[in-house]
Coordinates of C-alpha atoms and ligand atoms in Angstrom, one line a residue:
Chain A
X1305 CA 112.2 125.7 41.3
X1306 CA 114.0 123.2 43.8
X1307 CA 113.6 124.0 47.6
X1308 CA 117.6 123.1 47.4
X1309 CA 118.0 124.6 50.6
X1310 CA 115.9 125.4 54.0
X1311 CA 116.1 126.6 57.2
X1312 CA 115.2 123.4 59.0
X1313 CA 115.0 120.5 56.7
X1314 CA 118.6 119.1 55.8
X1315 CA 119.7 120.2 52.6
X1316 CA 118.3 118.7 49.6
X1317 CA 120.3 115.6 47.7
X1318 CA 120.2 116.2 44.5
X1319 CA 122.8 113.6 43.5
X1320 CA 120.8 110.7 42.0
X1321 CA 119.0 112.3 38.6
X1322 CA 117.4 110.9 36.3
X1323 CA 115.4 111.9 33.0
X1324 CA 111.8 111.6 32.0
X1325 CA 110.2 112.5 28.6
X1326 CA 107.4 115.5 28.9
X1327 CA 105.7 115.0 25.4
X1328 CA 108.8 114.1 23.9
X1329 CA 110.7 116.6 25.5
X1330 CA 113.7 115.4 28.3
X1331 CA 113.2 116.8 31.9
X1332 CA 115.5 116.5 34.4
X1333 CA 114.1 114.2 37.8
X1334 CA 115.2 113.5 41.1
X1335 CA 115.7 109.7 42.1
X1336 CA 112.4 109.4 44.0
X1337 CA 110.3 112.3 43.0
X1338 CA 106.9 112.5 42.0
X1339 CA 106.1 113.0 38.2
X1340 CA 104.2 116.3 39.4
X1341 CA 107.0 117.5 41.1
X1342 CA 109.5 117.0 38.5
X1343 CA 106.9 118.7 35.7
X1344 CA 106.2 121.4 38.4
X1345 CA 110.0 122.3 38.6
X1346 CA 110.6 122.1 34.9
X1347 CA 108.0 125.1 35.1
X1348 CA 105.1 122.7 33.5
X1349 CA 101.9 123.4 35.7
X1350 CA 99.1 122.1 33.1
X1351 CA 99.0 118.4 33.1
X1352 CA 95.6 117.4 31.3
X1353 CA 93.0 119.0 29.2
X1354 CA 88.7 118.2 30.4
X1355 CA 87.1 116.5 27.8
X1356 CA 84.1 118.5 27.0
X1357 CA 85.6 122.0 26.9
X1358 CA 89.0 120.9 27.0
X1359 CA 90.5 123.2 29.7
X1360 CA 93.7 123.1 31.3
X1361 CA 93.8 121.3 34.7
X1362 CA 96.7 121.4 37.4
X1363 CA 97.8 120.0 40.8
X1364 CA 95.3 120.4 43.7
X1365 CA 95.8 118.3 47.0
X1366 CA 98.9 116.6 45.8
X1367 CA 98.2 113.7 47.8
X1368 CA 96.3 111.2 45.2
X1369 CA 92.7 112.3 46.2
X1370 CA 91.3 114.8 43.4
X1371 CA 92.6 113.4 40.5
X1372 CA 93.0 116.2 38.6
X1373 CA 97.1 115.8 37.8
X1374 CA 96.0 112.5 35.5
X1375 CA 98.6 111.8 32.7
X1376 CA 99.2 109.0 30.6
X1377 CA 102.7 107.6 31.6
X1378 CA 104.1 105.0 30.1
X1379 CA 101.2 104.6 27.7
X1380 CA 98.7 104.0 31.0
X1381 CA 95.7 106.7 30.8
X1382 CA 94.7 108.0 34.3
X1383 CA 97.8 107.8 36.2
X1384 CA 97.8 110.4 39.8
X1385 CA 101.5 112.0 38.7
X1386 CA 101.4 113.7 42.2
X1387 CA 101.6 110.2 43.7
X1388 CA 103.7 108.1 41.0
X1389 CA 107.0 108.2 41.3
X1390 CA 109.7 109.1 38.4
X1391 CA 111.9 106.3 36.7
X1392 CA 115.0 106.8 34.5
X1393 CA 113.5 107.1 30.7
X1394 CA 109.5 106.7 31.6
X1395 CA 107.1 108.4 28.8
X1396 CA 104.3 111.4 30.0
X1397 CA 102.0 113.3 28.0
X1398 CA 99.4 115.3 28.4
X1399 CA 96.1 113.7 29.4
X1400 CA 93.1 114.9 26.6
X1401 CA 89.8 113.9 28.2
X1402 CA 88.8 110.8 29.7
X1403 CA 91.7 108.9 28.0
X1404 CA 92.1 105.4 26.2
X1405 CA 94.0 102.8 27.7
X1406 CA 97.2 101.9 24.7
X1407 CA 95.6 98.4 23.0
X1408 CA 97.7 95.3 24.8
X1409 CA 98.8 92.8 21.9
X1410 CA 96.1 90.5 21.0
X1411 CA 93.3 92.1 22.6
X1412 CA 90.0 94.1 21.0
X1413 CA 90.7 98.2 21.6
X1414 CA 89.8 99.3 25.0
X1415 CA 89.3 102.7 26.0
X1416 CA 89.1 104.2 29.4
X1417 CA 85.3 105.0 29.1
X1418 CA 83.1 103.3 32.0
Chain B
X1485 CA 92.4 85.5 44.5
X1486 CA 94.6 85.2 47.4
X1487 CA 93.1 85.2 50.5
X1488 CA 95.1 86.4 53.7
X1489 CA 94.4 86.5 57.5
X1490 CA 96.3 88.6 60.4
X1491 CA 94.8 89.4 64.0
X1492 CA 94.4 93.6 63.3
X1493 CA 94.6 95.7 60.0
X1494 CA 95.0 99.1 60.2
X1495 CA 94.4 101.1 56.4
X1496 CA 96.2 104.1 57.2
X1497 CA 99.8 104.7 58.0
X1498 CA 99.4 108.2 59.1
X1499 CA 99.5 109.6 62.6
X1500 CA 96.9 107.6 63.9
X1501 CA 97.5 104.4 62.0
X1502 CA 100.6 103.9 63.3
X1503 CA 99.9 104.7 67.0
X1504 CA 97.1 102.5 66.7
X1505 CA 99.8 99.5 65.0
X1506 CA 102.0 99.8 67.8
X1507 CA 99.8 99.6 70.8
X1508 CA 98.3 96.7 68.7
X1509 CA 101.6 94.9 68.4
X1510 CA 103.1 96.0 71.7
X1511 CA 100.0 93.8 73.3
X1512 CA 101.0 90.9 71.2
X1513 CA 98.7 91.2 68.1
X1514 CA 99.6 90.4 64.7
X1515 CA 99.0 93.8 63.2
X1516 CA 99.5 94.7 59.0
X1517 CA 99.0 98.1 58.1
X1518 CA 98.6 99.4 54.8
X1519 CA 99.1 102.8 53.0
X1520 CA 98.8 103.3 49.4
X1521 CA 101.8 105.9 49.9
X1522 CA 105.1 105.3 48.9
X1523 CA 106.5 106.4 52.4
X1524 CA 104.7 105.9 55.6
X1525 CA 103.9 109.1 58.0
X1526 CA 101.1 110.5 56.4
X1527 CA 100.6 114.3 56.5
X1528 CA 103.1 113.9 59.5
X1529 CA 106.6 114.5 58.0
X1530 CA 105.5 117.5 56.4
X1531 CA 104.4 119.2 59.0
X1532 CA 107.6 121.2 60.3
X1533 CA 105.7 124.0 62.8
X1534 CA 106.0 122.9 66.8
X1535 CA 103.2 121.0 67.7
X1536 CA 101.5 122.6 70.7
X1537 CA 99.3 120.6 74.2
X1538 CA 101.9 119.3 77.0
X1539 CA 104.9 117.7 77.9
X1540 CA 103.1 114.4 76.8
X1541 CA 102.5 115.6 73.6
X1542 CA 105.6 116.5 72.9
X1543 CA 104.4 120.4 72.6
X1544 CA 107.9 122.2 71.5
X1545 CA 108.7 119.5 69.1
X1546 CA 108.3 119.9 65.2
X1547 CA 106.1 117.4 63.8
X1548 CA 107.7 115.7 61.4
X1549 CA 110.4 114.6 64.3
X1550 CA 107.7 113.2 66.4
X1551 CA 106.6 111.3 63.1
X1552 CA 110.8 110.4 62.7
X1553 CA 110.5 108.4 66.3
X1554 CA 107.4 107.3 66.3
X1555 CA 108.4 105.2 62.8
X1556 CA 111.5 103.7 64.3
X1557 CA 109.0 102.7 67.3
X1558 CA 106.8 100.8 65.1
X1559 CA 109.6 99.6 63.1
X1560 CA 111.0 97.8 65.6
X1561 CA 107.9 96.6 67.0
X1562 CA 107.8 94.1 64.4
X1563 CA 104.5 95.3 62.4
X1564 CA 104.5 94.1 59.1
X1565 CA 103.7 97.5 56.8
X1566 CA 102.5 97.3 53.3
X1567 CA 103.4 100.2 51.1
X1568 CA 102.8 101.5 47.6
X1569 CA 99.3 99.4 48.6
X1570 CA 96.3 100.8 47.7
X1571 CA 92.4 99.4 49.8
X1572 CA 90.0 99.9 47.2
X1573 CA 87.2 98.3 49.0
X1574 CA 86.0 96.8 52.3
X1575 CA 83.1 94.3 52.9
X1576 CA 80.4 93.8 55.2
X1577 CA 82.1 91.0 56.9
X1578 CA 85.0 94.0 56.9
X1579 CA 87.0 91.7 54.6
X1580 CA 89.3 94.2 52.0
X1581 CA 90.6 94.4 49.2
X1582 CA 94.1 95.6 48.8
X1583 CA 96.2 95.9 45.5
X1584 CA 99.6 94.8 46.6
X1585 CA 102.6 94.6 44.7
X1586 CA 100.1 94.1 41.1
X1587 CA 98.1 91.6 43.3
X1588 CA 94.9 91.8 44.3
X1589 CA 94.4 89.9 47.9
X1590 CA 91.9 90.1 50.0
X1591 CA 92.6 90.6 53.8
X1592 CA 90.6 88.8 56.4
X1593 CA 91.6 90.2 59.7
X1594 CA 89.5 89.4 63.3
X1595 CA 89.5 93.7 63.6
X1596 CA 90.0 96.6 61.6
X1597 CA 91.5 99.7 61.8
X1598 CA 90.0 102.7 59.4
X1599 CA 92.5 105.9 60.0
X1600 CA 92.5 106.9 56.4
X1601 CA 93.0 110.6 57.1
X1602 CA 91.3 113.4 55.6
X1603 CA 91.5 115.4 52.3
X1604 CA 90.7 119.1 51.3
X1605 CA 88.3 121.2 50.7
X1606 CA 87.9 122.8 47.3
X1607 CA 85.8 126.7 46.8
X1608 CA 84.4 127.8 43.7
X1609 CA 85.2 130.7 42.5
X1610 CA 85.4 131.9 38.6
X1611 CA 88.9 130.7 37.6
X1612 CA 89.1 128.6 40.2
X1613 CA 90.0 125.1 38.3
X1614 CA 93.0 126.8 36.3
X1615 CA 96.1 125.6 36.7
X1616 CA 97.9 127.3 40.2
X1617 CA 95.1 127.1 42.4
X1618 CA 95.9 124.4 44.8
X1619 CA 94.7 122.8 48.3
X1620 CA 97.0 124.7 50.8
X1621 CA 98.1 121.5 51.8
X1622 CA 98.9 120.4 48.4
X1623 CA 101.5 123.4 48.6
X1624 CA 103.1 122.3 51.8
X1625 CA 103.6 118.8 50.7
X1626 CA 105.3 120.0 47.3
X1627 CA 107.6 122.3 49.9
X1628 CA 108.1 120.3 52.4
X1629 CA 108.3 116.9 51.0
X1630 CA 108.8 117.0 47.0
X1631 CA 110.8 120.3 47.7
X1632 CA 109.3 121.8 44.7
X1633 CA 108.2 125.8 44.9
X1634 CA 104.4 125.1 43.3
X1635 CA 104.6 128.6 42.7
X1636 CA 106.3 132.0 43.6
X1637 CA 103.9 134.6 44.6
X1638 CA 101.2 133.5 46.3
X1639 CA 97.4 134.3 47.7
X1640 CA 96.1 132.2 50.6
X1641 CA 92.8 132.0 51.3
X1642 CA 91.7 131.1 54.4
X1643 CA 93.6 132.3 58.0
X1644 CA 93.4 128.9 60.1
X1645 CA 95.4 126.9 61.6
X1646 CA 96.4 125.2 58.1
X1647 CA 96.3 129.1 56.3
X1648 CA 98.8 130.6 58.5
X1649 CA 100.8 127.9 59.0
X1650 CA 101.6 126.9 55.4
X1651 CA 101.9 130.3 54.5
X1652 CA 104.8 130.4 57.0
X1653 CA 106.6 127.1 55.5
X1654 CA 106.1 128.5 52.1
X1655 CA 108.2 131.8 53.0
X1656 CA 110.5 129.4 54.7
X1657 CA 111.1 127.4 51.0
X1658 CA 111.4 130.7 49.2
X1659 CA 108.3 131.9 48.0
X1660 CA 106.8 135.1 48.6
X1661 CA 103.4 135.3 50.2
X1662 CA 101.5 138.4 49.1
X1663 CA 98.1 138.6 51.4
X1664 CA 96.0 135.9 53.4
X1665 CA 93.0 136.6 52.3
X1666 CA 90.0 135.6 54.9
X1667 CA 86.2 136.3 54.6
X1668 CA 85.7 136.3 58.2
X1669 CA 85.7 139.5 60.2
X1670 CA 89.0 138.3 62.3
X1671 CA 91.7 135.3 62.0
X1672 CA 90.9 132.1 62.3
X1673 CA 94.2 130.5 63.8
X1674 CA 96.2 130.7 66.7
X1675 CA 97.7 134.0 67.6
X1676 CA 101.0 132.9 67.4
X1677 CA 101.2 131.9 64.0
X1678 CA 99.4 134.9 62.7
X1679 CA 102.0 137.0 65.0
X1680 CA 105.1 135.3 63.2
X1681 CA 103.3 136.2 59.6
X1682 CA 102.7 139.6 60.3
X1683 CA 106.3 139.9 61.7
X1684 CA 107.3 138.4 58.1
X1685 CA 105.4 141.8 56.9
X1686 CA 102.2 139.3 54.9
X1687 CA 98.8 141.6 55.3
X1688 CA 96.2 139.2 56.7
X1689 CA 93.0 140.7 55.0
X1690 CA 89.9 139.9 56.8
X1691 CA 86.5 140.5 55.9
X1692 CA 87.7 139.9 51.8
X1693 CA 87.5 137.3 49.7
X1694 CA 88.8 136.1 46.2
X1695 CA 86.2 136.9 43.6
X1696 CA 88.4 135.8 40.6
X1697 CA 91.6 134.2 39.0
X1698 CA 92.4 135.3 35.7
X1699 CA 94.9 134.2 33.6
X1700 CA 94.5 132.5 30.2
X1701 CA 96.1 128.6 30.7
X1702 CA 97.1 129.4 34.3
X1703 CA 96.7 131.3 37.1
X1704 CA 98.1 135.3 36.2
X1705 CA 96.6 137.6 38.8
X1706 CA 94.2 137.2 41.3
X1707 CA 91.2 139.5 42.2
X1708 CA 89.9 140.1 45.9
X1709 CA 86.9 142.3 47.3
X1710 CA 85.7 142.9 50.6
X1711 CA 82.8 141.4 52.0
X1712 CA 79.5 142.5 53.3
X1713 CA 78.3 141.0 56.6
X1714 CA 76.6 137.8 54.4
X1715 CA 80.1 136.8 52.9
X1716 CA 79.1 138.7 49.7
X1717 CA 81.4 140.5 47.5
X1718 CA 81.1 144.7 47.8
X1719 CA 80.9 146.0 43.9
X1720 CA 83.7 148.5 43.8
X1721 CA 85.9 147.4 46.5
X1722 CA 87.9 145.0 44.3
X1723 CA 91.9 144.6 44.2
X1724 CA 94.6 143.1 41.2
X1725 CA 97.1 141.3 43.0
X1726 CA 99.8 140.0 40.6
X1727 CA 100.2 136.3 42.3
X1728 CA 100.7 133.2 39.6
X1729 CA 99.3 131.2 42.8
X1730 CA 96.5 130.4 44.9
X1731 CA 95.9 128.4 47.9
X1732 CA 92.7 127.2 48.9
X1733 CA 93.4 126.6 53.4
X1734 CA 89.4 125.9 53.7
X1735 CA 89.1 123.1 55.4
X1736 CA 89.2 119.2 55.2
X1737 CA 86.7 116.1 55.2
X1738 CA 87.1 113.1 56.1
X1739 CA 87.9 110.2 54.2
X1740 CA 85.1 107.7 54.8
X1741 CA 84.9 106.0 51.8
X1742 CA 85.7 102.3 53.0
X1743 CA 83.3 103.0 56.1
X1744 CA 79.9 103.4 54.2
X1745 CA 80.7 100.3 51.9
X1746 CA 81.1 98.2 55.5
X1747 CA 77.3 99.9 56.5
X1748 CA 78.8 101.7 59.1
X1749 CA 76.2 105.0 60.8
X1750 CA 77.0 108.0 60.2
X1751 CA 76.5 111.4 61.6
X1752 CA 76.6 115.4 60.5
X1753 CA 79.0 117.4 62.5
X1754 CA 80.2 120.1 60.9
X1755 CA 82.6 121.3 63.4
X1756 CA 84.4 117.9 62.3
X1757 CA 84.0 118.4 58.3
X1758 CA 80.8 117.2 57.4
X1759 CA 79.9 113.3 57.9
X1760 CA 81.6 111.3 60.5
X1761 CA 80.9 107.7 61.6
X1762 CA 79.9 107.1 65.0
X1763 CA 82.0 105.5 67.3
X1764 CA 81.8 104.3 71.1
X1765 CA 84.1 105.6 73.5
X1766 CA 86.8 102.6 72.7
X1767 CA 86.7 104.1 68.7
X1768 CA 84.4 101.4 68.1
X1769 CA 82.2 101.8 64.8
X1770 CA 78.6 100.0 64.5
X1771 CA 80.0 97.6 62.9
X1772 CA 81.4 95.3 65.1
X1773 CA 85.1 94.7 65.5
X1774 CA 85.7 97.7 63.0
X1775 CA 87.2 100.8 64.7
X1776 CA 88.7 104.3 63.3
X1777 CA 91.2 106.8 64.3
X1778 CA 92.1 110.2 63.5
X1779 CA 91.0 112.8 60.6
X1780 CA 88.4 110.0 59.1
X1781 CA 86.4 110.4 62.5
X1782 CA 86.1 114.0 62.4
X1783 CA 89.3 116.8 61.7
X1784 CA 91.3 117.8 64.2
X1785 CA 95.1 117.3 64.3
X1786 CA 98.1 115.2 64.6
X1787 CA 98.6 115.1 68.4
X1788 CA 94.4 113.9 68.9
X1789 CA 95.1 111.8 65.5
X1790 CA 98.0 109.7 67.6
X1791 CA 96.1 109.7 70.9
X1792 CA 92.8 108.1 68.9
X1793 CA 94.9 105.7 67.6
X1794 CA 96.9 104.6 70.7
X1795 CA 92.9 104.0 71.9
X1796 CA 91.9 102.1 69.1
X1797 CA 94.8 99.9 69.1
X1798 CA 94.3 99.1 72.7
X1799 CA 90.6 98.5 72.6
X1800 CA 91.5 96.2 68.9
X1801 CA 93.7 93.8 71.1
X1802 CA 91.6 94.1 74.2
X1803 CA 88.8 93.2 72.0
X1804 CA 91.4 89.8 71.0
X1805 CA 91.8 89.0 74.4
X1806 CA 95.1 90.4 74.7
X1807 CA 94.8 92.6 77.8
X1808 CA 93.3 92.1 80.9
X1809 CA 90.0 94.3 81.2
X1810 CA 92.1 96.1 84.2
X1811 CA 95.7 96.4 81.8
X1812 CA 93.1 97.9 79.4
X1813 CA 91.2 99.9 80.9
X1814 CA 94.3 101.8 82.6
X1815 CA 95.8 102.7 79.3
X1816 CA 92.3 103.6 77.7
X1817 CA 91.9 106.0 81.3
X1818 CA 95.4 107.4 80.7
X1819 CA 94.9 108.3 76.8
X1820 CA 91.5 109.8 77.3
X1821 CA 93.2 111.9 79.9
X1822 CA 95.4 113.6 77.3
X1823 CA 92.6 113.5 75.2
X1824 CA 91.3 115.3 77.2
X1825 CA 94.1 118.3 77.9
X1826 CA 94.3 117.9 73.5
X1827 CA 90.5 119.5 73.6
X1828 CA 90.4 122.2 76.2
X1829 CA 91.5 125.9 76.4
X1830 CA 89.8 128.3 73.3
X1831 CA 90.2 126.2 70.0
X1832 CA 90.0 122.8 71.7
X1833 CA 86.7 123.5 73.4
X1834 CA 84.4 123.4 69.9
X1835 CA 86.2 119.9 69.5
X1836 CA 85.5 118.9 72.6
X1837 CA 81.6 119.9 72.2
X1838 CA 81.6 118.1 68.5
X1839 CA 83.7 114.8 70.2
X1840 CA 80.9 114.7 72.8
X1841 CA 78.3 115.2 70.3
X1842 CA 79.5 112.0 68.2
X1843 CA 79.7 110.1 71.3
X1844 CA 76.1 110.8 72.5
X1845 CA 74.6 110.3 68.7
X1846 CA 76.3 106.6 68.4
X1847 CA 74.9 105.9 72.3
X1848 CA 71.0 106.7 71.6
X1849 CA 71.3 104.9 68.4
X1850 CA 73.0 101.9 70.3
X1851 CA 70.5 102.0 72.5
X1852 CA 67.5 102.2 69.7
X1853 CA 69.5 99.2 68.4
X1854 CA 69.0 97.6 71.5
X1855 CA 65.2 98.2 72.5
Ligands
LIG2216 C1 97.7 117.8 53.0 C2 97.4 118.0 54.4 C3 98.2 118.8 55.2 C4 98.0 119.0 56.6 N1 98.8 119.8 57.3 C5 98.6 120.0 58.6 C6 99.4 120.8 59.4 O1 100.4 121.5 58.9 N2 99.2 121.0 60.7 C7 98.2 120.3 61.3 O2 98.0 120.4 62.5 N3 97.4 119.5 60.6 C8 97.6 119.3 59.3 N4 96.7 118.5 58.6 C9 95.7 117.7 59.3 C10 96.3 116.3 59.5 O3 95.4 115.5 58.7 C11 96.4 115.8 60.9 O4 97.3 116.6 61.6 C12 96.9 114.3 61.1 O5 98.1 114.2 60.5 C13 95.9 113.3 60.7 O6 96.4 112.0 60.8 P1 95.7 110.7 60.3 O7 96.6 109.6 60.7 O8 94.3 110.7 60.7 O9 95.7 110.9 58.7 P2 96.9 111.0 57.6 O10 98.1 111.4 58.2 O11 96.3 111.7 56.5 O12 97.1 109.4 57.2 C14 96.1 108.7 56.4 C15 96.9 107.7 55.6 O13 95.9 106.8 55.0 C16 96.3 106.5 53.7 N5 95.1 106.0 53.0 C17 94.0 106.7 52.9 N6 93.1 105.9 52.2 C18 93.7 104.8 51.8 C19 93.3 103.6 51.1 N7 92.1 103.5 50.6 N8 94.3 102.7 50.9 C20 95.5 102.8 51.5 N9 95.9 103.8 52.2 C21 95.0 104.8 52.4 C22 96.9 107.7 53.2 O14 97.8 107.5 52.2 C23 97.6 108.3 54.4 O15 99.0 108.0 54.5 C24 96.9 118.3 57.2 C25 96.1 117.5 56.4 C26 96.3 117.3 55.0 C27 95.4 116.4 54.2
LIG2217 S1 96.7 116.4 42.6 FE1 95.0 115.4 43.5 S2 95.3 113.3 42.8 FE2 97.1 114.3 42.2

């Protein structure tokens, strides 16, 4: 839920949307945002599964620091949605395990794996 | 690999960074800062309580207003600022490496300025990684700065500063706050802030703790007990409260990542968050020509954040040649003074013990260094 309005911020402009792709699915985004706060308004709190027992993991400082809000966006594995911003028509899917990095043309498979 | 030089860079754009940027600039250095954020400021601009100390600091004013003017200072000061930029490492010879704009550059600057801030503290409890349990913090930047509700009924744990204070802003954006839930026999935070929440009708539990979050892919309920006198959960005492969220307001560390890859000392002061580097009085590290400000030298807030970095900007041009060791010393006398009023009266004392406890661990070891 948008904080649309508040009791000492300005009020919140919501004129510039844009959409994203949740798994497939089109979510409404502000200009600007963060992925996790777009997901988080669209009611979407689970962003990635562990990869051993595969449980659901959320936000936690918001900031860039835990990385625990990882996503593949735009086909990039490992990507801090609480600190990447939206753009018009950008892909983000859930995040199972470690992930693997898409294969660039003309390359040998990579995967994220140290 | 590109290779670039300036007189001072300051990692960190926050508070402290960019006090410390423009008493750098003002004295004529060439200063770049650099914040892997996509907006300068920090945890400043989401900080919307009034900040408290003196006139000098600005005690009445809401933070993210100081955070307003001091930007437009530093804008015009003619700093350059890198955004979007992240340092993912720092040499020896305090050389780093930044990714810039897909471009990895190396910066070679005569001093160096660490204020990268601090980050939260995370507790363990079972159901504690689901979905809906957050950093308190994490919630007031998705309120105050994302303007997102990261949830509608909420459990706090912890009644500091941070605790009481983000439990405020989140009933400000909407949500409902259910219980602070706090371990300790009394609150943590100032009395003020508790006053306004209990006006607003939120129980502030002490002596309980959250034993459990339950909920199957997220956060459903959340279960609290009393404590005993060690902290430990009384069988039979717990509660159900039907919150989808919980927020985590115990504590912060510093960020000190960069600092042990340059070899800098450290020491334990956990009044401060855990490790800290030592520093002289001019927020000098032991590494030479390398200084830090703010949260990274130990947690306290924004007002002491700014005042550390107006010091280690002056003593980085000083250090240049920049000011006279009179002009210097003046503004370094000055600063310390409000320092000094920052860490006084009933919270600032324990900060004042832990500065002083840094300061004397960095001079003995000096002085080893020396013998
Ligand atoms: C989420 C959060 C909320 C807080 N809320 C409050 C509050 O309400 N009231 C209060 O009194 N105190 C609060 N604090 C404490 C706060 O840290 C201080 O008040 C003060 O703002 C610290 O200033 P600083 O400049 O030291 O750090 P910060 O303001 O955190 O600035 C550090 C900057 O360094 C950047 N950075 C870090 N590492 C790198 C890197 N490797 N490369 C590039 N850039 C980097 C970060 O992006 C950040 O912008 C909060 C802290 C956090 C973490
Ligand atoms: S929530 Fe911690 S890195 Fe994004």
């Amino acid at each position: 839920m948008r904080v649309a309005k508040h009791p000492i911020l300005d009020d919140l402009d919501q004129s510039k949307k844009v959409t994203i792709y949740y798994n497939g699915k089109p979510i409404e985004a502000l200009e600007g945002e963060p992925i996790a706060s777009a997901l988080i308004n669209a009611g979407i709190r689970s962003f990635r599964l562990t990869q051993r027992r595969h449980e659901p993991r959320g936000i936690f400082c918001a900031i860039g620091r835990c990385t625990d809000c990882k996503m593949i966006v735009d086909g990039v594995a490992n990507t801090r949605t609480c600190v990447t911003p939206v753009r018009d028509g950008m892909r983000v899917e859930t995040q199972d395990g470690v992930g693997r990095f898409e294969k660039p043309a003309g390359t040998a498979e990579g995967d994220g794996r140290p | 690999m590109r290779k670039i030089t300036t007189d001072i860079a300051i990692v960190g754009a926050g508070s402290a960074g960019l006090c410390a940027a423009y008493q750098a600039r003002s004295a004529g250095a060439e200063v770049l800062v650099i914040d892997e954020n996509h907006r300068p400021g920090g945890q400043l601009f989401k900080q919307l309580h009034k900040f408290f100390g003196s006139s000098a600091h600005r005690a009445g004013t809401r933070g993210y207003v100081i955070g307003r003017e001091l930007l437009e200072r530093v804008e015009k000061s003619g700093v350059t600022v890198w955004l979007d930029s992240v340092v993912y490492g720092m040499e020896k010879d305090r050389s780093i490496g930044v990714i810039h704009d897909g471009e990895n550059i190396v910066v070679d600057a005569k001093k160096v300025i660490v204020a990268t801030g601090a980050k939260e503290n995370y507790m363990a409890f079972p159901g504690s990684t689901l979905p809906g349990v957050m950093g308190a913090g994490a919630a007031q930047t998705m309120v105050n700065i994302n303007r997102v509700l990261p949830g509608k009924r909420i459990v706090m744990l912890g009644s500091g500063n941070v605790g009481l204070i983000v439990s405020y802003q989140l009933m400000q954006a909407g949500a409902d706050v259910l219980a602070i839930v706090e371990a300790a026999p009394k609150i943590g935070g100032y009395g003020v802030h508790a006053g306004k929440i209990r006006r607003a009708g939120v129980p502030i539990l002490v002596g309980h703790t959250i034993t459990r979050a339950i909920g199957e892919k997220e956060v459903e309920k959340v279960e609290i007990a009393e404590v005993d006198d060690h902290f430990r959960p009384i069988p039979g005492t717990e509660q159900i409260i039907e919150a989808d969220t919980i927020c985590l307001a115990v504590g912060l560390n510093p960020m000190t990542e960069l600092l042990w890859m340059a070899g800098c000392r450290f020491c334990f002061i956990p009044a401060f968050g855990g490790h800290v580097p030592m520093h002289d009085a001019n927020m000098e590290t032991t590494v030479q020509g390398l200084y830090v400000a703010g949260d990274v030298t130990g947690v306290e807030e924004a007002s002491s954040a700014m005042e550390e970095g107006n010091l280690a900007g002056v003593s980085a041009a000083a250090s240049l040649g920049l000011l006279t060791f009179e002009a210097a010393e003046e503004r370094r006398k000055e600063i310390l003074g409000r320092l000094d009023t920052l860490r006084s009266g009933m919270f600032g004392e324990r900060r004042r013990t832990a500065k002083e406890k840094q300061l004397a661990e960095t001079a003995a070891y000096e002085a080893g260094r020396r013998e």
